[in-house]
Coordinates of C-alpha atoms and ligand atoms in Angstrom, one line a residue:
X122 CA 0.0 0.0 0.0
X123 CA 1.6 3.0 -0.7
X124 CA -1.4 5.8 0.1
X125 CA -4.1 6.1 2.2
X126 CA -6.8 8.7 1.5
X127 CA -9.4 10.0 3.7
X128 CA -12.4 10.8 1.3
X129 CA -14.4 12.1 4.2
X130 CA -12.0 13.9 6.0
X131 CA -11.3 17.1 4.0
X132 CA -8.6 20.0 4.9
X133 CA -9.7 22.8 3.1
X134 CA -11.6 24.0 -0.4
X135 CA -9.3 25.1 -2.7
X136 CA -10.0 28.9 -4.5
X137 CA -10.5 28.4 -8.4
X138 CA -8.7 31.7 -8.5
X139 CA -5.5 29.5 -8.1
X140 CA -6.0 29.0 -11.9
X141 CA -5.6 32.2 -12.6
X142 CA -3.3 33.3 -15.5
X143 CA -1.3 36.8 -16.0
X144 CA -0.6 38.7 -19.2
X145 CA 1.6 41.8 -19.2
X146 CA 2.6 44.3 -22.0
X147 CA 5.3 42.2 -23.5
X148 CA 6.4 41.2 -26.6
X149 CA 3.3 39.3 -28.3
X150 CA 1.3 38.6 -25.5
X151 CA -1.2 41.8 -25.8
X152 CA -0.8 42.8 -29.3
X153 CA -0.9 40.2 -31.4
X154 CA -1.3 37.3 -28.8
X155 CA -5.0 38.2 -27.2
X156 CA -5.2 41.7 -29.2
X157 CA -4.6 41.7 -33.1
X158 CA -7.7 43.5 -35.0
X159 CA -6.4 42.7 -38.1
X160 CA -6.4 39.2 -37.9
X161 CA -9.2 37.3 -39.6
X162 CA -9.5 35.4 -36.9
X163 CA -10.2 38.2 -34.5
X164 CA -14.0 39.6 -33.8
X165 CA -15.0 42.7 -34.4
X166 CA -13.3 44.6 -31.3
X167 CA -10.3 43.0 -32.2
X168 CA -9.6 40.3 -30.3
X169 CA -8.3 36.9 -31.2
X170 CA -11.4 34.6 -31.2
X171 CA -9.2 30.8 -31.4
X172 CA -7.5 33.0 -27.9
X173 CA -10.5 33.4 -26.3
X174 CA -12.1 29.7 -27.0
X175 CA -8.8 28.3 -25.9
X176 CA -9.0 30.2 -22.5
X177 CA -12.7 29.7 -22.2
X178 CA -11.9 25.9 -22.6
X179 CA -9.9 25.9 -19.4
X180 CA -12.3 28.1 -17.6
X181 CA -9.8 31.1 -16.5
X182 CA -11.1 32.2 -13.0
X183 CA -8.9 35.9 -13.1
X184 CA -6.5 37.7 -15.4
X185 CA -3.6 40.0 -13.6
X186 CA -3.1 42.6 -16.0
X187 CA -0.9 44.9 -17.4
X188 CA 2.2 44.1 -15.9
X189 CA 4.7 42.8 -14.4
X190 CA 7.9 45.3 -14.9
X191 CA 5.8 47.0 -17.6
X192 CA 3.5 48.5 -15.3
X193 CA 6.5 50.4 -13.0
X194 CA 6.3 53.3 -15.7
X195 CA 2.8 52.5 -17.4
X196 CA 0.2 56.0 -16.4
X197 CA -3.2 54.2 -17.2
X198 CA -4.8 57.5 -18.7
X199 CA -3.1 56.9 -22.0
X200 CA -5.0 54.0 -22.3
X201 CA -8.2 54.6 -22.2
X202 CA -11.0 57.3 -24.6
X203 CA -11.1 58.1 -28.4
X204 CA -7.7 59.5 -29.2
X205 CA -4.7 56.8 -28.3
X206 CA -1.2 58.4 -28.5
X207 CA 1.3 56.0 -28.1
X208 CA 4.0 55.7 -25.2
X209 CA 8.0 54.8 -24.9
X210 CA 7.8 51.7 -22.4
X211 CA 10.5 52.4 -20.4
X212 CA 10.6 49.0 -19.1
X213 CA 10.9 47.1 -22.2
X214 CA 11.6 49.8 -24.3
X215 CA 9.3 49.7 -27.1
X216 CA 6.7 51.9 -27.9
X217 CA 3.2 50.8 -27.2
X218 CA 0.5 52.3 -29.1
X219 CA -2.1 52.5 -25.7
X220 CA -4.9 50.4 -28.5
X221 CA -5.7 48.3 -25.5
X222 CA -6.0 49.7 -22.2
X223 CA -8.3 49.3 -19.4
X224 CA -11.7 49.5 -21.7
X225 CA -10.2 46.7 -23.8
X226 CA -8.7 44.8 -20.6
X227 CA -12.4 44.7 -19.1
X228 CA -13.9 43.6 -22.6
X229 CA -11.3 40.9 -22.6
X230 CA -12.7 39.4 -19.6
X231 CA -15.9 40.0 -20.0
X232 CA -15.9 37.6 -23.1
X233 CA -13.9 35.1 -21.2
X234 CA -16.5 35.3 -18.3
X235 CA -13.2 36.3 -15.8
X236 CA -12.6 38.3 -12.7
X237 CA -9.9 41.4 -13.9
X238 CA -7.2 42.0 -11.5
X239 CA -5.6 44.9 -12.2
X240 CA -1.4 45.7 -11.0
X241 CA -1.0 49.0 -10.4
X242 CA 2.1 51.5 -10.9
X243 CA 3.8 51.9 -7.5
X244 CA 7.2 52.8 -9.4
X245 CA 6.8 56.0 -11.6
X246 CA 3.0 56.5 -10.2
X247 CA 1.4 57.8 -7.2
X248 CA -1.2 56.7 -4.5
X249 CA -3.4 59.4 -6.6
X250 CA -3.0 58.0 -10.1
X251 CA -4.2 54.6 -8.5
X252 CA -7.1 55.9 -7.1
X253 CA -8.1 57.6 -10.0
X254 CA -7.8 54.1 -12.0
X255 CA -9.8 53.1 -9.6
X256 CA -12.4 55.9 -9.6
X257 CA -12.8 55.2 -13.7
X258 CA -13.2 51.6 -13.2
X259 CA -15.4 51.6 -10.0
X260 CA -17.4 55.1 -9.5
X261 CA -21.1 55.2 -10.6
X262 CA -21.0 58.7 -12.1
X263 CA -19.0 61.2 -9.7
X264 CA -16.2 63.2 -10.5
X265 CA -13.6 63.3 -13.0
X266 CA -13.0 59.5 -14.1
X267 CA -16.1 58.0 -13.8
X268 CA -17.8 60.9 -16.0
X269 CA -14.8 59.7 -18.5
X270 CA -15.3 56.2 -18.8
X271 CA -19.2 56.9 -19.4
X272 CA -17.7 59.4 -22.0
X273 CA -16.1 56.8 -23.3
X274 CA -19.0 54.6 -23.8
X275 CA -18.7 52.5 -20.8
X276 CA -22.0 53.4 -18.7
X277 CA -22.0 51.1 -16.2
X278 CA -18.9 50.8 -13.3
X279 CA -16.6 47.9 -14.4
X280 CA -17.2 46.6 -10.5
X281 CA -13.2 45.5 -10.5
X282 CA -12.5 44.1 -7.2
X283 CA -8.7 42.7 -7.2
X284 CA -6.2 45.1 -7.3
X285 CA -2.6 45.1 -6.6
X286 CA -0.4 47.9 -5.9
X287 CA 2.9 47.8 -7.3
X288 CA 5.1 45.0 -8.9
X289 CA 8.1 43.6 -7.3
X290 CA 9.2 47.0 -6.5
X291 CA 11.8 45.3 -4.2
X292 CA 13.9 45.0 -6.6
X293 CA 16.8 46.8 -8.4
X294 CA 15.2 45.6 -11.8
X295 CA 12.2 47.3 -10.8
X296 CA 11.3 50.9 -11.8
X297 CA 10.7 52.9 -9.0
X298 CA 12.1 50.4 -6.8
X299 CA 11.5 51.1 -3.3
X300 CA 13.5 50.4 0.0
X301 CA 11.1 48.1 2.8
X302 CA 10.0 51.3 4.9
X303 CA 9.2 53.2 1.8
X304 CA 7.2 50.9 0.5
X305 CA 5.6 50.1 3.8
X306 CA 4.2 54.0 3.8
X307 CA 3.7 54.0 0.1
X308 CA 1.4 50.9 0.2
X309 CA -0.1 52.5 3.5
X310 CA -1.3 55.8 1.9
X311 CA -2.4 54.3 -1.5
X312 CA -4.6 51.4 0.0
X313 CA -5.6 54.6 2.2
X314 CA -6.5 57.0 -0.8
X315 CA -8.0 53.5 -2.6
X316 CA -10.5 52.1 0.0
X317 CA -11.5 56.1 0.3
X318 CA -13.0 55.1 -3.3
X319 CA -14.1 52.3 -2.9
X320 CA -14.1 50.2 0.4
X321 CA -15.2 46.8 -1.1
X322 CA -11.9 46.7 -3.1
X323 CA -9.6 43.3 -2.4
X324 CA -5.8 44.9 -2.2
X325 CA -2.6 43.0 -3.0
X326 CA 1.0 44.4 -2.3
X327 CA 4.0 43.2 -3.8
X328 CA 6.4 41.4 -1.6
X329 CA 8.6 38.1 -1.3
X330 CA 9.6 35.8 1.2
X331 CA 11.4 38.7 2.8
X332 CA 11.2 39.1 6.5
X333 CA 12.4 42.5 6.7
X334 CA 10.0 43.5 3.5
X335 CA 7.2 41.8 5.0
X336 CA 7.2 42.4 8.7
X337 CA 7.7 46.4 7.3
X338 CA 5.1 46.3 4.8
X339 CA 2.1 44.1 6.9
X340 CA 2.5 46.5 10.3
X341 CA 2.3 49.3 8.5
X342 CA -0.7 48.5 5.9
X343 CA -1.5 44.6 7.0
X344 CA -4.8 45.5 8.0
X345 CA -5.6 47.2 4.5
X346 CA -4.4 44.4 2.7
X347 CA -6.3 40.9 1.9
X348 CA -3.5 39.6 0.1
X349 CA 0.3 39.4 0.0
X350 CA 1.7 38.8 -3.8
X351 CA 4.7 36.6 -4.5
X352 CA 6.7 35.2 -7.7
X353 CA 8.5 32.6 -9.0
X354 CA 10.4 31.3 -11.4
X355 CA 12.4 28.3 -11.6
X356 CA 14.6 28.3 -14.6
X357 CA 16.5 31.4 -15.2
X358 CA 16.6 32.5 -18.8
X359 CA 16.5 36.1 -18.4
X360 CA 20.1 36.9 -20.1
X361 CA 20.8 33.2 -21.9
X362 CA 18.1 31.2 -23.3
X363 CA 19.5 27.8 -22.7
X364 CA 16.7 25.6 -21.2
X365 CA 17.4 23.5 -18.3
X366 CA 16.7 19.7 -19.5
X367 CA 14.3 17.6 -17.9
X368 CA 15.8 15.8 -15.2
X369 CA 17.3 19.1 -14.0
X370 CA 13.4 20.8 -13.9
X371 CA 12.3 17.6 -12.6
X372 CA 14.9 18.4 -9.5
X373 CA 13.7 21.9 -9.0
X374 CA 10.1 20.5 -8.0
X375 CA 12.2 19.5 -4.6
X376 CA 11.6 23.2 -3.7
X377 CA 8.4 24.3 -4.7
X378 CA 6.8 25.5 -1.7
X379 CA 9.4 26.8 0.0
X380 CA 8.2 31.1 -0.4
X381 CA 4.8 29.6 0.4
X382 CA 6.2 28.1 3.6
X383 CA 8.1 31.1 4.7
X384 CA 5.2 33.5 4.6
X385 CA 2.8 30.9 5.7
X386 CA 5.4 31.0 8.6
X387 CA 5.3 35.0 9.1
X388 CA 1.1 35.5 8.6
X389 CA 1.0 32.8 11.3
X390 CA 3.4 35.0 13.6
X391 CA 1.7 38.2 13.0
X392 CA -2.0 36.3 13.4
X393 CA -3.1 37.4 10.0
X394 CA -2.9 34.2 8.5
X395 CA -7.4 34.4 8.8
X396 CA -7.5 37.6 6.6
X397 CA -4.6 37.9 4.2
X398 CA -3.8 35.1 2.2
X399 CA -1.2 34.3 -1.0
X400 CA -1.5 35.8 -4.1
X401 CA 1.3 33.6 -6.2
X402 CA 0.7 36.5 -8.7
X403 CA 3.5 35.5 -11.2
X404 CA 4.6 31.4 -11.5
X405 CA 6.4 29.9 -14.6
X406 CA 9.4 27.4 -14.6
X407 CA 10.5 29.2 -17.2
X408 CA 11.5 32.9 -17.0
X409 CA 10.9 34.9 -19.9
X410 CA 14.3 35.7 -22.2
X411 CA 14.6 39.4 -22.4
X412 CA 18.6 39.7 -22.4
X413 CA 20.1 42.9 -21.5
X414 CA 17.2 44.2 -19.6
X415 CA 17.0 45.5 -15.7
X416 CA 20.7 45.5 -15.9
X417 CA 23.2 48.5 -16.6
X418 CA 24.3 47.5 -20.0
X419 CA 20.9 47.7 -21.3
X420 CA 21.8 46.8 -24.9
X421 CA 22.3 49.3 -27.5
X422 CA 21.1 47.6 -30.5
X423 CA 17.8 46.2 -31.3
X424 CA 19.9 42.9 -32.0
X425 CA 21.0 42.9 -28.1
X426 CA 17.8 43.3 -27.1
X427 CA 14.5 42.8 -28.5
X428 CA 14.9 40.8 -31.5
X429 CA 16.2 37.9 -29.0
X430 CA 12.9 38.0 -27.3
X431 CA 11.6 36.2 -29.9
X432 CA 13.3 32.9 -29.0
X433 CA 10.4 32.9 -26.4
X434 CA 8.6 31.6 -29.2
X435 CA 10.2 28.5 -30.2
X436 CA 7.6 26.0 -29.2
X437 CA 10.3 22.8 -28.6
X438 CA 11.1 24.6 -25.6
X439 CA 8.3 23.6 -23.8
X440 CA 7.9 19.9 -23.1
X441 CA 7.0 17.8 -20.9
X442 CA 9.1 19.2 -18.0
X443 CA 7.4 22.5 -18.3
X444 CA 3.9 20.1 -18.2
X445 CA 4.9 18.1 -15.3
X446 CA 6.0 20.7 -13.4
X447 CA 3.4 22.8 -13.8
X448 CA 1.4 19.7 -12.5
X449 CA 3.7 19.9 -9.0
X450 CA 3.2 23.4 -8.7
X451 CA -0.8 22.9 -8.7
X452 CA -0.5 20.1 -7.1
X453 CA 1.4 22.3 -4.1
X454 CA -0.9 25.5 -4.4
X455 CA -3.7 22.6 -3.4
X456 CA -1.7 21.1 -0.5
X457 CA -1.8 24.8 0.7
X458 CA -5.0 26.4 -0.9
X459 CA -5.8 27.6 2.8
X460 CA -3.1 30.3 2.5
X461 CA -2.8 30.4 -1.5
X462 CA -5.9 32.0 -2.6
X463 CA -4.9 32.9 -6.1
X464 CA -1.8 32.3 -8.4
X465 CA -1.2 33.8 -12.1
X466 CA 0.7 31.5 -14.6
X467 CA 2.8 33.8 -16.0
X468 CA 2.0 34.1 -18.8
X469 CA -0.8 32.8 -20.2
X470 CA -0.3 33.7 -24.2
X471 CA 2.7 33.7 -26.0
X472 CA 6.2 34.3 -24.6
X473 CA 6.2 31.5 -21.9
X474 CA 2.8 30.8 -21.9
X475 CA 0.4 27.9 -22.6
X476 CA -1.2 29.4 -26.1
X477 CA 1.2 30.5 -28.8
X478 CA -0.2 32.2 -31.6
X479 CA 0.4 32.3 -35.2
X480 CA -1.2 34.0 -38.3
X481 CA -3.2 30.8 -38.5
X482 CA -4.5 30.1 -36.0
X483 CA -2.7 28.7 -31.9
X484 CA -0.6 26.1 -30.6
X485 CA -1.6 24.5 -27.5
X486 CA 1.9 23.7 -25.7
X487 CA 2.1 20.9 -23.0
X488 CA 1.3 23.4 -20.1
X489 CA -2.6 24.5 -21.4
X490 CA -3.2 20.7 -21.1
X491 CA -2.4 20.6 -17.4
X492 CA -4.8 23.7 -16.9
X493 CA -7.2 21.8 -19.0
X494 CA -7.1 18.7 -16.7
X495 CA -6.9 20.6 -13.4
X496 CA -9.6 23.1 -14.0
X497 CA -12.2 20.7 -15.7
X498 CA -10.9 17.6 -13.9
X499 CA -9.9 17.8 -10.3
X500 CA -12.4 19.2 -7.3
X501 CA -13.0 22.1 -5.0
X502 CA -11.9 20.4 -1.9
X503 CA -8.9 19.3 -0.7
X504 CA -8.4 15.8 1.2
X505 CA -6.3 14.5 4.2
X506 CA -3.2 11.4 2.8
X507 CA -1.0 9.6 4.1
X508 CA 2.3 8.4 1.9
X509 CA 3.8 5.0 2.9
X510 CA 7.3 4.8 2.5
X511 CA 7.4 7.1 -1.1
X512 CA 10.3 6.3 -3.4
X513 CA 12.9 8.8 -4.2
X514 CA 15.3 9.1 -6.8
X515 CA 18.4 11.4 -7.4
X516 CA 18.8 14.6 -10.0
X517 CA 21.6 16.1 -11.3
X518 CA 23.4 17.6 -8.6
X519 CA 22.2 14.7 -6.6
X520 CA 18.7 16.4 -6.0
X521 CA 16.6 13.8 -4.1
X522 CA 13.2 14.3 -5.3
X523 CA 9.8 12.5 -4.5
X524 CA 9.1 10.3 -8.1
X525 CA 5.5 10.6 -7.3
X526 CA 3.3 13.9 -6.5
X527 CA -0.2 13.4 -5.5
X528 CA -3.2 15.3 -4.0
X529 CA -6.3 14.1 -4.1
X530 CA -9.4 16.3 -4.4
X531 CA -13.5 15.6 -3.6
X532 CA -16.7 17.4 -5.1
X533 CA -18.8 18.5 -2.3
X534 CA -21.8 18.3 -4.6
X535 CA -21.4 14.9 -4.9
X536 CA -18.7 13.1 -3.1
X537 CA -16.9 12.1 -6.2
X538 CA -12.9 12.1 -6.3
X539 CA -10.1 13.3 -8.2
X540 CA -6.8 12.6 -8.2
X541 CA -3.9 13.9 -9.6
X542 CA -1.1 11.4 -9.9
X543 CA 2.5 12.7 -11.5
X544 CA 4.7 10.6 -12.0
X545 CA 8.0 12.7 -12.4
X546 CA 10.9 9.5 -13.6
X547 CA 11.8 10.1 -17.4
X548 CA 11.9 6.4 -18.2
X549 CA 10.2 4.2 -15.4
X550 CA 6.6 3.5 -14.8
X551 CA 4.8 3.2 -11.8
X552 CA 2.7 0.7 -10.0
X553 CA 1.0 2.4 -6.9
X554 CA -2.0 1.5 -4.5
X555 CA -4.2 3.7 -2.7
X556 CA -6.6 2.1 -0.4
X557 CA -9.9 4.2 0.2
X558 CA -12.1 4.5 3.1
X559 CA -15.4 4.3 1.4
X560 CA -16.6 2.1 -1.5
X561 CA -16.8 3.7 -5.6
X562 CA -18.0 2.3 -8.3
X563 CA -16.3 3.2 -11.3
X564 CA -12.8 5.1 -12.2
X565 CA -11.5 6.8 -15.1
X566 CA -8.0 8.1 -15.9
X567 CA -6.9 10.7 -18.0
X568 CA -2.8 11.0 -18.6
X569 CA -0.8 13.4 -20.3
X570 CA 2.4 12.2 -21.2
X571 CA 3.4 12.4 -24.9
X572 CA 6.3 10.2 -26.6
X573 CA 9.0 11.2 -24.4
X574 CA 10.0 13.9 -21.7
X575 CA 11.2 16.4 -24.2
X576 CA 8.1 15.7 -26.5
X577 CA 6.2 19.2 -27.7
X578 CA 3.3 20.5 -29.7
X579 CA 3.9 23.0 -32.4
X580 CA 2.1 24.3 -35.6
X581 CA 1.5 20.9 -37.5
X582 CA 2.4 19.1 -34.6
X583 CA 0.1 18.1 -31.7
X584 CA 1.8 15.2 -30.2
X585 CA 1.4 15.9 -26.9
X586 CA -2.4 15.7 -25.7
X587 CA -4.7 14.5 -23.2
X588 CA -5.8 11.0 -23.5
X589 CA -8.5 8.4 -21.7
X590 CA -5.7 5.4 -20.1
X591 CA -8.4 2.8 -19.9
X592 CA -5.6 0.2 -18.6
X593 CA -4.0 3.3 -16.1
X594 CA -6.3 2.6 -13.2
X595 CA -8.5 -0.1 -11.3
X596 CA -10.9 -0.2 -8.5
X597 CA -10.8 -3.6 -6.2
X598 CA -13.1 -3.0 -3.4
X599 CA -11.5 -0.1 -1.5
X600 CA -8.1 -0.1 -3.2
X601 CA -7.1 1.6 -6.6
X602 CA -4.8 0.2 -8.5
X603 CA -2.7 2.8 -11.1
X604 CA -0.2 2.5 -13.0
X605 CA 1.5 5.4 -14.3
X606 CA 3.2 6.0 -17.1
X607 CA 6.7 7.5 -16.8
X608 CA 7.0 11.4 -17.2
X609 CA 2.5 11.5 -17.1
X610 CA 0.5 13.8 -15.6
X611 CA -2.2 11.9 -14.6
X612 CA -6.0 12.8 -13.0
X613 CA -8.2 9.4 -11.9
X614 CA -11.6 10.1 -11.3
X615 CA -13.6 8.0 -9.0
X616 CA -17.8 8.1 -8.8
X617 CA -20.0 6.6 -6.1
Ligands
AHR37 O1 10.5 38.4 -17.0 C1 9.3 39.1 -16.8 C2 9.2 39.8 -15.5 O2 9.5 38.9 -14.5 C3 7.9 40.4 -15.2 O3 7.6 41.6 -15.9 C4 8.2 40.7 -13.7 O4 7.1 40.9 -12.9 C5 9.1 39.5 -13.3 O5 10.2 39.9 -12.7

């Protein structure tokens, strides 16, 4: 026997918002990724349609939006009423034609049926500018902004309830970066100037697993704030696009919860850990190449710098070690969905993201397919486990990692289960046993696995899909049987 599970005894229910996805003004993610009006396959305000049935099909619960770094310099007013003029991006220096702004952002999510979460600019912008975003997105019809947006065409209040203020602005990368008792005050006056628009609104603050940043930043504003906002990413490709292989992602699952666990660790301290949970606002094992940006040498041709952003693209790059650890990651925002109340996959379209675009038409890549499973698959509550004896194998670098991640999940409409079963070894399957503490009837599997750890889906190519494993999985009284295949993402379902 190598797991127990409880089905009646569950931990917690898990927030959908902890499917959430991000996308930031960056390369091809806005325009020409969710945005391009001259597409034919785009509807008549402009956006792509194959985009918006591909995030529909995985049911996005929130979109964090505009940035990311982008946002640090980004003054919302240019993006929004008849006449556009477009803006040098200091962050990524390009110039963004302000076409989609907060009008368009809304419409976006409307069509998806999503909450908007908007990040604010806490680098070049002040606690006023916020508010004022605020005012044109949440204000019936008093003063300046909401009397614009109607102007604009937009009658009714856009009701946006997440907000964050500032990005990362911890960090010398950042724009306006910010030492921890500036940024403790900032954040104090513009949740201040905010709530004094409207009180209802659900505030984020960037931070990190940062003691000094944190302790700062939560007795100065904590009790403004409902949530805290972290990042992560695993695989460093800022400067050098060089991929880390699969068994070297497969070690970096050893460590996924460890920011999760250290502000678990200071919300507990500070007793907040009732009223302020995690927003894990940015996640991707892959970080996005941008070479010679947030450092001094900037780059001084278009060759240093922005044409290599396009290497984001190549689709190979994402395989099944970007799909299998995606699956971990979920898997670890469940064990801990009482404190991790929404996470953004970073991004969603194009540069690292699950959908890649192309003139005709989208590429699903491995990761959509482990939203797909998770959102439409797995359940809203979170059960109790036990591991017996759990085999372990070694990474480069002698990494000892877990082979098999599991969590396993129950409806609360109708006592049904899901589990998700990864099974991380390259080349081995695995034969497992879970004995469960009430009777089902019937089980089905669905793996994702494709033809080998570095398989891939591309234009013409769709290897790498979500099957029904008829021979993965087998109910014998209160025991299930599974095998899994080797480097499989893999969700059982089990009905009364
Ligand atoms: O590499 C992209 C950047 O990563 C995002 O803009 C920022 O929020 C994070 O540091």
């Amino acid at each position: 026997m190598n797991y127990q599970i409880h089905t009646d005894r569950v931990l917690f229910s898990r927030d959908p918002m902890i499917y959430g996805q991000f996308l930031e003004h960056f390369h091809r993610q806005i325009y020409g990724g969710v945005y391009e009006p001259d597409s034919p396959l785009s509807d008549e305000q402009g956006f792509r349609t194959d985009v918006l049935d591909a995030l529909r099909q995985i049911r996005v619960p929130v979109i964090r939006w505009p940035g990311g770094c982008f946002v640090s310099s980004y003054h919302w007013e240019k993006g929004v009423g008849e006449t556009r003029v477009p803006s040098f991006d200091k962050a990524w220096r390009v110039e963004d034609p302000n076409t989609f702004g907060t009008d368009e952002f809304i419409q976006l999510c409307r069509k998806i049926g999503c909450q908007p979460y908007i990040c604010t600019n806490a680098g070049t912008g002040t606690e006023e500018e916020m508010s004022n975003w605020m005012e044109y997105c949440n204000l019936v019809d008093e003063g300046e902004y909401a009397r614009r947006r109607i102007a604009n065409g937009h009658r009714e209040p856009y009701g946006v309830k997440y907000w964050s203020i500032g990005n990362e602005n911890y960090g010398g990368w950042e724009i306006g970066a910010k030492s921890a008792p500036e940024w403790s005050r900032y954040v104090l006056e513009s949740s201040k100037m905010m709530q004094h628009v409207d009180p209802t609104c659900s505030l984020s603050a960037a931070a990190l697993d940062d003691l000094d940043w944190n302790i700062a930043l939560l007795k100065a504003a904590g009790d403004r704030l409902e949530w805290i906002s972290i990042h992560a990413y695993w695989d460093p490709l800022w400067q050098e696009n060089k991929p880390a292989d699969y068994e070297t992602c497969m070690g970096r699952t050893s460590a996924l919860g460890t920011s999760i666990r250290k502000v678990r660790g200071l919300l507990n301290a500070m007793g907040l850990e009732h009223r302020i949970k995690i927003a894990f606002d940015e996640w991707n094992l892959r970080g996005w190449h941008h070479p010679h940006a947030h450092t001094i040498a900037q780059g001084i041709t278009k060759d240093d710098y922005l044409l290599p952003r396009d290497e984001n693209d190549i689709n190979s790059t994402y395989t099944m070690a970007d799909a299998v650890f995606s699956a971990c990651f979920l898997n670890e925002l469940l064990r801990n969905a009482d404190i991790v109340g929404m996470a953004n996959f970073a991004p969603i379209v194009n540069t690292r993201g699950a959908i890649f675009t192309h003139p005709e038409g989208i590429v699903k890549r491995t990761t959509y397919h482990v939203f797909d499973l998770y959102v439409n698959h797995m359940h809203d509550q979170v059960l109790a486990q036990f591991a017996y004896n759990p085999d372990r194998y070694s990474t480069p670098g002698d990494v000892q990692v877990d082979t098999i991640d599991l969590v396993a999940t129950r409806d609360s409409d109708t006592g049904a289960l899901a589990i998700s079963a990864i099974n991380k070894h390259a080349t081995e399957p695995r034969q497992i046993e879970i004995a469960l503490d009430a009777p089902f009837n019937q089980c089905t599997m669905h793996t994702l696995d494709g033809d080998s750890p570095d398989d891939y889906n591309d234009i013409g190519r769709d290897s790498v899909q979500i099957r029904l494993n008829t021979d993965g999985a087998k109910l014998d009284g209160n025991t299930l049987h599974l095998t899994l295949p080797p480097h499989s993402v893999n969700v059982i379902e089990c009905a009364k």
